[in-house]
Short mmCIF file of C-alpha atoms and ligand atoms in Angstrom, two decimals:
data_model
loop_
_atom_site.label_atom_id
_atom_site.label_comp_id
_atom_site.label_asym_id
_atom_site.label_seq_id
_atom_site.Cartn_x
_atom_site.Cartn_y
_atom_site.Cartn_z
CA MET S 17 84.12 -164.73 -82.59
CA ASP S 18 86.21 -166.08 -79.77
CA ILE S 19 86.52 -169.69 -80.86
CA LYS S 20 88.63 -170.65 -77.86
CA ALA S 21 85.98 -169.36 -75.44
CA ILE S 22 83.10 -171.04 -77.28
CA ASP S 23 85.03 -174.31 -77.42
CA ALA S 24 85.92 -174.09 -73.74
CA ALA S 25 82.26 -173.42 -72.89
CA TYR S 26 80.68 -176.17 -74.98
CA VAL S 27 83.18 -178.91 -75.88
CA ALA S 28 83.71 -181.57 -73.22
CA GLY S 29 86.75 -180.67 -71.22
CA THR S 30 88.78 -183.77 -72.03
CA TYR S 31 91.56 -182.03 -73.97
CA ALA S 32 94.33 -179.71 -72.86
CA ARG S 33 94.44 -177.80 -76.14
CA PHE S 34 97.29 -175.55 -77.19
CA PRO S 35 96.17 -171.89 -77.32
CA LEU S 36 95.97 -172.04 -81.10
CA THR S 37 93.09 -172.13 -83.58
CA LEU S 38 93.96 -173.56 -86.97
CA VAL S 39 91.99 -172.59 -90.05
CA SER S 40 93.84 -173.92 -93.09
CA GLY S 41 97.04 -175.40 -94.38
CA LYS S 42 99.01 -176.77 -97.28
CA GLY S 43 101.34 -179.75 -97.04
CA SER S 44 103.36 -179.44 -93.82
CA LEU S 45 102.38 -175.81 -93.21
CA VAL S 46 99.30 -174.88 -91.20
CA THR S 47 97.85 -171.41 -90.67
CA SER S 48 96.20 -170.00 -87.56
CA ASP S 49 93.19 -167.68 -87.33
CA GLU S 50 95.70 -164.89 -86.78
CA GLY S 51 97.33 -165.63 -90.10
CA LYS S 52 100.50 -167.03 -88.60
CA GLU S 53 102.10 -169.99 -90.40
CA TYR S 54 103.55 -173.01 -88.60
CA ILE S 55 105.63 -175.98 -89.68
CA ASP S 56 103.62 -179.01 -88.59
CA LEU S 57 105.65 -181.84 -87.07
CA GLY S 58 102.62 -183.54 -85.52
CA SER S 59 100.37 -184.13 -88.53
CA GLY S 60 97.29 -184.48 -86.37
CA ILE S 61 99.02 -187.18 -84.28
CA GLY S 62 100.36 -189.09 -87.25
CA VAL S 63 97.19 -188.87 -89.29
CA THR S 64 97.74 -186.51 -92.22
CA ALA S 65 100.31 -188.80 -93.80
CA PHE S 66 100.69 -186.56 -96.86
CA GLY S 67 100.05 -183.28 -95.10
CA ILE S 68 97.16 -180.86 -95.41
CA ALA S 69 95.06 -180.55 -98.56
CA ASP S 70 97.42 -182.82 -100.48
CA GLU S 71 96.34 -182.70 -104.12
CA ALA S 72 96.15 -186.39 -104.98
CA TRP S 73 94.41 -187.24 -101.71
CA THR S 74 91.95 -184.36 -101.98
CA GLU S 75 91.11 -185.37 -105.53
CA ALA S 76 90.50 -189.02 -104.60
CA VAL S 77 88.30 -188.01 -101.67
CA SER S 78 86.38 -185.28 -103.52
CA LEU S 79 85.64 -187.55 -106.45
CA GLN S 80 84.10 -190.15 -104.17
CA LEU S 81 82.33 -187.52 -102.08
CA GLY S 82 80.54 -186.22 -105.15
CA ARG S 83 79.53 -189.73 -106.18
CA LEU S 84 78.42 -191.63 -103.11
CA GLN S 85 79.28 -190.72 -99.54
CA HIS S 86 77.77 -193.66 -97.66
CA THR S 87 75.85 -196.86 -98.26
CA SER S 88 76.00 -198.87 -95.00
CA ASN S 89 77.45 -202.36 -95.09
CA LEU S 90 74.30 -203.80 -96.64
CA TYR S 91 75.81 -203.05 -100.07
CA TYR S 92 79.10 -203.41 -101.89
CA THR S 93 81.20 -200.39 -102.82
CA GLU S 94 84.33 -200.21 -104.93
CA PRO S 95 86.60 -198.20 -102.58
CA CYS S 96 86.00 -200.58 -99.66
CA ALA S 97 86.64 -203.70 -101.73
CA LEU S 98 89.73 -202.28 -103.47
CA LEU S 99 91.23 -200.99 -100.22
CA ALA S 100 90.83 -204.40 -98.57
CA LYS S 101 92.40 -206.06 -101.64
CA ARG S 102 95.42 -203.74 -101.65
CA LEU S 103 95.95 -204.07 -97.89
CA CYS S 104 95.94 -207.86 -98.22
CA GLU S 105 98.18 -207.86 -101.30
CA ARG S 106 100.75 -205.68 -99.61
CA THR S 107 100.83 -207.51 -96.28
CA GLY S 108 99.98 -211.11 -97.07
CA MET S 109 96.99 -210.87 -94.74
CA LYS S 110 93.78 -212.55 -95.86
CA LYS S 111 90.82 -210.49 -94.65
CA VAL S 112 90.12 -206.97 -93.44
CA PHE S 113 87.47 -205.62 -91.09
CA PHE S 114 86.97 -201.85 -91.29
CA GLY S 115 85.96 -199.56 -88.44
CA ASN S 116 86.45 -195.86 -87.76
CA SER S 117 89.33 -195.61 -85.33
CA GLY S 118 92.30 -197.30 -83.76
CA ALA S 119 90.34 -198.34 -80.70
CA GLU S 120 87.74 -200.03 -82.90
CA ALA S 121 90.41 -201.82 -84.90
CA ASN S 122 91.78 -203.16 -81.62
CA GLU S 123 88.32 -204.11 -80.35
CA CYS S 124 87.97 -206.26 -83.46
CA ALA S 125 91.39 -207.85 -82.90
CA ILE S 126 90.43 -208.66 -79.31
CA LYS S 127 87.20 -210.29 -80.48
CA VAL S 128 89.15 -212.35 -83.01
CA ALA S 129 91.67 -213.53 -80.41
CA ARG S 130 88.98 -214.45 -77.89
CA GLN S 131 86.88 -216.31 -80.41
CA TYR S 132 89.98 -218.15 -81.64
CA GLY S 133 90.96 -219.13 -78.11
CA ILE S 134 87.46 -220.34 -77.31
CA GLU S 135 87.19 -222.38 -80.52
CA LYS S 136 90.65 -223.91 -80.37
CA LYS S 137 91.22 -224.41 -76.65
CA GLY S 138 88.02 -223.97 -74.72
CA GLU S 139 85.75 -221.30 -73.37
CA GLU S 140 88.12 -220.20 -70.61
CA TYR S 141 90.88 -219.23 -73.04
CA THR S 142 90.04 -215.55 -73.32
CA THR S 143 92.96 -213.76 -71.66
CA LEU S 144 95.14 -211.42 -73.71
CA ILE S 145 98.68 -210.45 -72.81
CA THR S 146 99.63 -206.86 -73.54
CA LEU S 147 102.64 -204.86 -72.36
CA LYS S 148 103.16 -202.46 -69.52
CA ASN S 149 103.48 -198.89 -70.82
CA SER S 150 101.42 -199.76 -73.92
CA PHE S 151 98.55 -197.78 -75.37
CA HIS S 152 95.68 -199.42 -77.24
CA GLY S 153 92.78 -196.96 -77.04
CA ARG S 154 90.14 -195.28 -74.89
CA THR S 155 87.15 -197.61 -74.97
CA ILE S 156 86.60 -199.60 -71.79
CA THR S 157 88.08 -202.75 -73.35
CA THR S 158 91.06 -201.11 -75.08
CA LEU S 159 91.73 -199.21 -71.83
CA ALA S 160 91.91 -202.58 -70.11
CA ALA S 161 94.41 -203.62 -72.78
CA THR S 162 96.43 -200.45 -72.21
CA GLY S 163 99.14 -201.26 -69.67
CA GLN S 164 99.24 -197.93 -67.85
CA ASP S 165 97.54 -197.57 -64.48
CA VAL S 166 96.96 -193.82 -64.93
CA PHE S 167 94.37 -194.57 -67.61
CA HIS S 168 92.61 -197.20 -65.49
CA ALA S 169 91.99 -195.45 -62.20
CA LYS S 170 88.76 -193.62 -62.92
CA PHE S 171 86.92 -196.21 -64.95
CA GLN S 172 86.74 -199.40 -62.95
CA PRO S 173 85.53 -202.00 -63.48
CA LEU S 174 87.24 -202.44 -66.84
CA THR S 175 86.76 -205.41 -69.14
CA PRO S 176 88.39 -208.44 -67.50
CA GLY S 177 90.81 -210.72 -69.31
CA PHE S 178 93.97 -208.63 -69.72
CA VAL S 179 97.35 -209.20 -68.11
CA HIS S 180 100.39 -207.02 -68.69
CA GLY S 181 103.92 -208.25 -69.34
CA VAL S 182 107.18 -206.34 -69.38
CA ALA S 183 108.49 -205.02 -72.70
CA ASN S 184 111.78 -206.60 -73.82
CA ASP S 185 111.50 -209.28 -71.13
CA LEU S 186 110.47 -212.48 -72.89
CA ASP S 187 110.51 -214.47 -69.63
CA SER S 188 107.78 -212.22 -68.23
CA ILE S 189 105.61 -213.05 -71.25
CA LYS S 190 106.40 -216.76 -70.97
CA SER S 191 105.37 -216.86 -67.33
CA LEU S 192 102.10 -215.05 -68.13
CA VAL S 193 101.41 -217.65 -70.83
CA LYS S 194 102.00 -220.40 -68.26
CA GLY S 195 99.96 -218.79 -65.52
CA ASN S 196 96.83 -217.77 -67.46
CA LYS S 197 94.35 -219.15 -69.97
CA VAL S 198 95.72 -217.07 -72.81
CA CYS S 199 94.32 -216.60 -76.34
CA GLY S 200 96.73 -214.00 -77.69
CA VAL S 201 99.43 -211.39 -77.26
CA MET S 202 99.16 -207.80 -78.46
CA ILE S 203 102.13 -205.44 -78.82
CA GLU S 204 103.10 -202.14 -80.45
CA CYS S 205 106.49 -202.54 -82.18
CA VAL S 206 107.20 -198.95 -81.19
CA GLN S 207 105.35 -197.82 -78.09
CA GLY S 208 104.02 -194.44 -79.14
CA GLU S 209 102.07 -192.84 -76.31
CA GLY S 210 104.38 -194.71 -73.94
CA GLY S 211 107.34 -192.54 -74.98
CA VAL S 212 108.31 -193.53 -78.55
CA ILE S 213 110.22 -196.65 -77.56
CA ALA S 214 111.09 -199.22 -80.23
CA LEU S 215 110.98 -202.78 -78.90
CA ASP S 216 114.07 -205.00 -79.23
CA GLY S 217 114.08 -207.22 -82.30
CA ASP S 218 114.85 -210.35 -80.28
CA PHE S 219 111.89 -209.67 -78.01
CA VAL S 220 109.42 -209.13 -80.87
CA ARG S 221 110.66 -212.28 -82.65
CA GLY S 222 110.54 -214.15 -79.35
CA VAL S 223 106.90 -213.14 -78.82
CA ALA S 224 106.05 -214.19 -82.38
CA GLN S 225 107.65 -217.60 -81.83
CA LEU S 226 106.00 -218.04 -78.44
CA CYS S 227 102.62 -217.37 -80.05
CA GLN S 228 103.38 -219.89 -82.80
CA GLU S 229 104.43 -222.59 -80.31
CA ASN S 230 101.43 -222.06 -78.04
CA ASP S 231 98.84 -221.47 -80.76
CA LEU S 232 98.18 -217.91 -79.55
CA VAL S 233 96.98 -215.06 -81.75
CA PHE S 234 99.87 -212.64 -82.31
CA ILE S 235 98.44 -209.14 -82.69
CA VAL S 236 100.49 -206.11 -83.68
CA ASP S 237 98.88 -202.74 -82.98
CA GLU S 238 100.04 -200.57 -85.90
CA VAL S 239 97.59 -197.77 -85.27
CA GLN S 240 100.44 -195.28 -84.92
CA THR S 241 103.38 -197.19 -86.43
CA GLY S 242 101.58 -198.27 -89.59
CA ASN S 243 101.23 -196.90 -93.10
CA GLY S 244 104.82 -195.93 -93.76
CA ARG S 245 105.46 -194.16 -90.46
CA THR S 246 108.55 -196.20 -89.52
CA GLY S 247 110.03 -196.47 -93.03
CA ALA S 248 108.35 -199.82 -93.70
CA LEU S 249 104.74 -200.17 -94.83
CA TYR S 250 104.00 -201.65 -91.39
CA ALA S 251 106.45 -201.58 -88.50
CA TYR S 252 106.39 -205.37 -88.01
CA MET S 253 108.09 -205.64 -91.41
CA ASN S 254 111.20 -204.10 -89.84
CA TYR S 255 111.32 -207.02 -87.40
CA GLY S 256 110.93 -209.96 -89.78
CA VAL S 257 107.84 -211.33 -88.05
CA CYS S 258 104.48 -212.34 -89.45
CA PRO S 259 101.58 -211.39 -87.15
CA ASP S 260 98.21 -213.12 -87.19
CA VAL S 261 96.39 -209.82 -86.78
CA VAL S 262 97.49 -206.28 -87.64
CA THR S 263 95.44 -203.29 -86.55
CA THR S 264 95.85 -199.83 -87.99
CA ALA S 265 94.16 -196.43 -88.23
CA LYS S 266 95.70 -192.91 -87.81
CA GLY S 267 97.74 -192.40 -91.01
CA LEU S 268 95.67 -194.88 -93.02
CA GLY S 269 92.93 -192.44 -93.96
CA GLY S 270 95.27 -189.47 -94.40
CA GLY S 271 92.89 -187.36 -92.30
CA LEU S 272 89.56 -189.15 -92.52
CA PRO S 273 88.43 -191.57 -89.83
CA ILE S 274 89.10 -195.18 -90.76
CA GLY S 275 90.52 -198.12 -88.86
CA ALA S 276 91.33 -201.58 -90.12
CA CYS S 277 91.84 -204.97 -88.55
CA LEU S 278 93.84 -207.22 -90.89
CA MET S 279 93.56 -210.94 -90.31
CA GLY S 280 96.06 -213.58 -91.52
CA ASP S 281 95.78 -217.28 -92.46
CA ARG S 282 95.24 -218.69 -89.02
CA VAL S 283 92.37 -216.40 -88.08
CA GLU S 284 90.83 -215.31 -91.37
CA LYS S 285 87.73 -217.43 -90.83
CA VAL S 286 87.22 -216.68 -87.15
CA LEU S 287 84.68 -213.90 -87.71
CA GLY S 288 81.52 -214.96 -89.48
CA PHE S 289 78.13 -213.45 -90.27
CA GLY S 290 76.85 -211.32 -87.43
CA ASP S 291 79.99 -211.60 -85.30
CA HIS S 292 80.97 -207.96 -85.75
CA GLY S 293 79.87 -204.82 -87.54
CA SER S 294 80.13 -201.05 -87.86
CA THR S 295 77.65 -198.69 -89.53
CA TYR S 296 80.36 -196.47 -91.00
CA GLY S 297 82.98 -199.21 -91.38
CA GLY S 298 84.58 -199.11 -94.83
CA ASN S 299 82.79 -195.87 -95.66
CA PRO S 300 83.52 -195.18 -99.34
CA VAL S 301 84.89 -191.64 -98.86
CA CYS S 302 87.28 -192.72 -96.10
CA ALA S 303 88.23 -195.83 -98.08
CA ALA S 304 88.94 -193.75 -101.21
CA GLY S 305 91.26 -191.52 -99.15
CA ALA S 306 92.97 -194.55 -97.61
CA LEU S 307 93.40 -196.24 -100.99
CA SER S 308 95.18 -193.16 -102.33
CA VAL S 309 97.44 -193.15 -99.25
CA ILE S 310 98.31 -196.85 -99.54
CA GLU S 311 99.03 -196.63 -103.28
CA ARG S 312 101.59 -193.89 -102.68
CA LEU S 313 103.51 -195.72 -99.96
CA ASP S 314 105.98 -197.18 -102.44
CA ASP S 315 109.67 -198.03 -102.01
CA ALA S 316 110.80 -194.54 -103.00
CA LEU S 317 108.56 -192.87 -100.41
CA LEU S 318 109.60 -195.34 -97.70
CA GLN S 319 113.26 -194.73 -98.56
CA GLU S 320 112.63 -191.01 -98.19
CA VAL S 321 111.12 -191.61 -94.74
CA LYS S 322 114.29 -193.46 -93.71
CA GLU S 323 116.53 -190.69 -95.00
CA LYS S 324 114.58 -187.98 -93.23
CA SER S 325 114.64 -190.08 -90.08
CA GLN S 326 118.40 -190.45 -90.29
CA TYR S 327 118.73 -186.71 -90.73
CA VAL S 328 116.66 -185.99 -87.60
CA PHE S 329 118.52 -188.56 -85.48
CA ASP S 330 121.91 -187.22 -86.64
CA ALA S 331 120.91 -183.61 -86.07
CA LEU S 332 119.52 -184.14 -82.58
CA ARG S 333 121.73 -186.84 -81.06
CA GLY S 334 124.31 -185.13 -78.90
CA ALA S 335 122.78 -181.69 -79.47
CA LYS S 336 122.88 -179.28 -76.55
CA GLY S 337 120.00 -179.90 -74.12
CA VAL S 338 119.10 -183.23 -75.76
CA GLU S 339 119.62 -186.33 -73.60
CA ALA S 340 118.48 -189.02 -76.03
CA VAL S 341 116.61 -189.61 -79.28
CA SER S 342 114.41 -192.68 -79.69
CA GLY S 343 111.96 -194.21 -82.13
CA LEU S 344 111.93 -195.48 -85.68
CA GLY S 345 111.44 -193.76 -89.02
CA LEU S 346 109.46 -190.55 -88.67
CA MET S 347 108.17 -191.53 -85.25
CA ILE S 348 110.69 -189.83 -83.01
CA GLY S 349 110.98 -189.14 -79.28
CA ILE S 350 113.38 -186.53 -77.90
CA LYS S 351 114.38 -186.75 -74.24
CA THR S 352 115.32 -183.23 -73.25
CA GLU S 353 117.11 -181.75 -70.26
CA LYS S 354 114.37 -179.18 -69.79
CA ASN S 355 110.65 -179.85 -69.45
CA ALA S 356 109.33 -181.14 -72.79
CA LYS S 357 105.94 -179.45 -72.54
CA GLU S 358 107.58 -176.06 -71.98
CA LEU S 359 109.93 -176.64 -74.90
CA VAL S 360 107.02 -177.55 -77.15
CA ALA S 361 105.30 -174.28 -76.15
CA LYS S 362 108.50 -172.40 -77.07
CA CYS S 363 108.68 -174.19 -80.42
CA MET S 364 105.13 -173.09 -81.09
CA GLU S 365 106.05 -169.46 -80.40
CA LYS S 366 108.79 -169.89 -82.99
CA GLY S 367 106.42 -171.36 -85.56
CA VAL S 368 106.93 -175.13 -85.13
CA LEU S 369 104.24 -177.52 -83.90
CA CYS S 370 105.46 -180.59 -82.00
CA LEU S 371 103.80 -183.20 -79.79
CA THR S 372 104.79 -184.77 -76.51
CA ALA S 373 104.75 -188.39 -75.31
CA LYS S 374 105.35 -188.94 -71.60
CA ASP S 375 108.34 -186.72 -70.74
CA LYS S 376 109.58 -186.44 -74.34
CA ILE S 377 109.03 -184.22 -77.33
CA ARG S 378 107.41 -186.39 -79.97
CA LEU S 379 107.64 -185.81 -83.72
CA LEU S 380 105.29 -187.39 -86.26
CA PRO S 381 105.70 -185.20 -89.35
CA ALA S 382 103.93 -185.85 -92.63
CA LEU S 383 105.84 -188.55 -94.53
CA ASN S 384 106.31 -186.20 -97.50
CA ILE S 385 107.45 -183.17 -95.50
CA PRO S 386 109.92 -181.30 -97.73
CA PHE S 387 113.52 -181.66 -96.52
CA ALA S 388 113.94 -177.88 -96.34
CA LEU S 389 110.98 -177.49 -93.96
CA LEU S 390 112.12 -180.42 -91.84
CA LYS S 391 115.60 -178.88 -91.50
CA LYS S 392 114.17 -175.51 -90.61
CA ALA S 393 111.94 -177.04 -87.93
CA ILE S 394 114.72 -179.21 -86.46
CA ASP S 395 116.93 -176.11 -86.21
CA VAL S 396 114.20 -174.46 -84.14
CA ILE S 397 113.96 -177.51 -81.85
CA LYS S 398 117.76 -177.52 -81.40
CA GLU S 399 117.75 -173.82 -80.63
CA VAL S 400 114.99 -174.18 -78.06
CA CYS S 401 116.62 -177.21 -76.39
CA ALA S 402 119.95 -175.40 -76.16
CA GLU S 403 118.56 -172.23 -74.53
C1 PLP D 658 96.16 -193.68 -81.18
C2 PLP D 658 96.33 -195.10 -80.85
C3 PLP D 658 95.21 -195.92 -80.60
C4 PLP D 658 93.81 -195.38 -80.53
O1 PLP D 658 93.38 -194.87 -81.75
P1 PLP D 658 92.03 -194.00 -81.81
O2 PLP D 658 91.85 -193.76 -83.29
O3 PLP D 658 92.28 -192.75 -81.04
O4 PLP D 658 90.96 -194.82 -81.25
C5 PLP D 658 95.44 -197.27 -80.40
N1 PLP D 658 96.67 -197.79 -80.42
C6 PLP D 658 97.77 -197.03 -80.65
C7 PLP D 658 99.11 -197.67 -80.70
C8 PLP D 658 97.63 -195.66 -80.87
O5 PLP D 658 98.72 -194.91 -81.07
#
């Protein structure tokens, strides 16, 4: 069977796939249909937080799968309730809404901010400020939130009510607050798709304070940065701020689709009966997987993420063919002298899977990638960059 040809014939042509069919894996190693093994530094775009077929995760998921795979939100289930409880306990947030993806988590956050603005200030207060070069999802509304024109061009008219400020320029945010009827501000602490760029601490704290002073909903999109990725449970914790809303997905489910919108004190009561919903939201199998992920993101694991991060930064900074290294924790961007896409193809030939973001190589390895594998893979990247 020629899987690539069947896929190309029948799957919507929205993806530029690598010429590689994966069939199995274990931890940070994945195997192709040709039996070739690769070190995985992409983890399904930051999703398989503990790698492939991780034992504890697989056990948690299988147990729930054999018990009860779905109920709808007309009934209570234990995994959904316990996951919400643990997320709140570990963040100080008060309520959680579950969906199936990052975009849906952000849709919920946008609803919360608009409803808050309308209730507190009046029905015109529905505008959200997001940042240029941000990425918040692919639905028509989260595309509108995404501050990159390339994503907008083909899908006009997008949802109105979004204005885009400049990252690390607090005055640009302040003037947007003055000039619009604003209900909230949404940022990624590390812009992922935008090129793995960590925002300045002063800027993030400035935005948090501005939101406090103007009674705006401060939303942090942790879809990519969340769940241990940056060496903190959530990236905002590195910045000493306290958001009103935190959205997350990707790594949360460890490989099953789940998104969450966490709501703090100020907004916990904004959504009431009938205001929002999702058929699959909080699905017990996904929630069981997520619960096992969250329980394992302890101080020791987060410390390990920081150490691995330090290793990668030290190994690549100043290496031949490398112009700069950016990011936080195990969310790393490598600006290379040569074309990043071509280098990623070369890495693949040499048995290492990497991602790109804008003009950079992007790494999002599993948080528990063994040091030896990480070193081996980084050596390959160095070799390829130096050629
Ligand atoms: C991936 C991503 C999204 C979208 O998540 P989906 O699960 O693909 O809908 C939103 N925000 C950020 C920051 C992301 O990295």
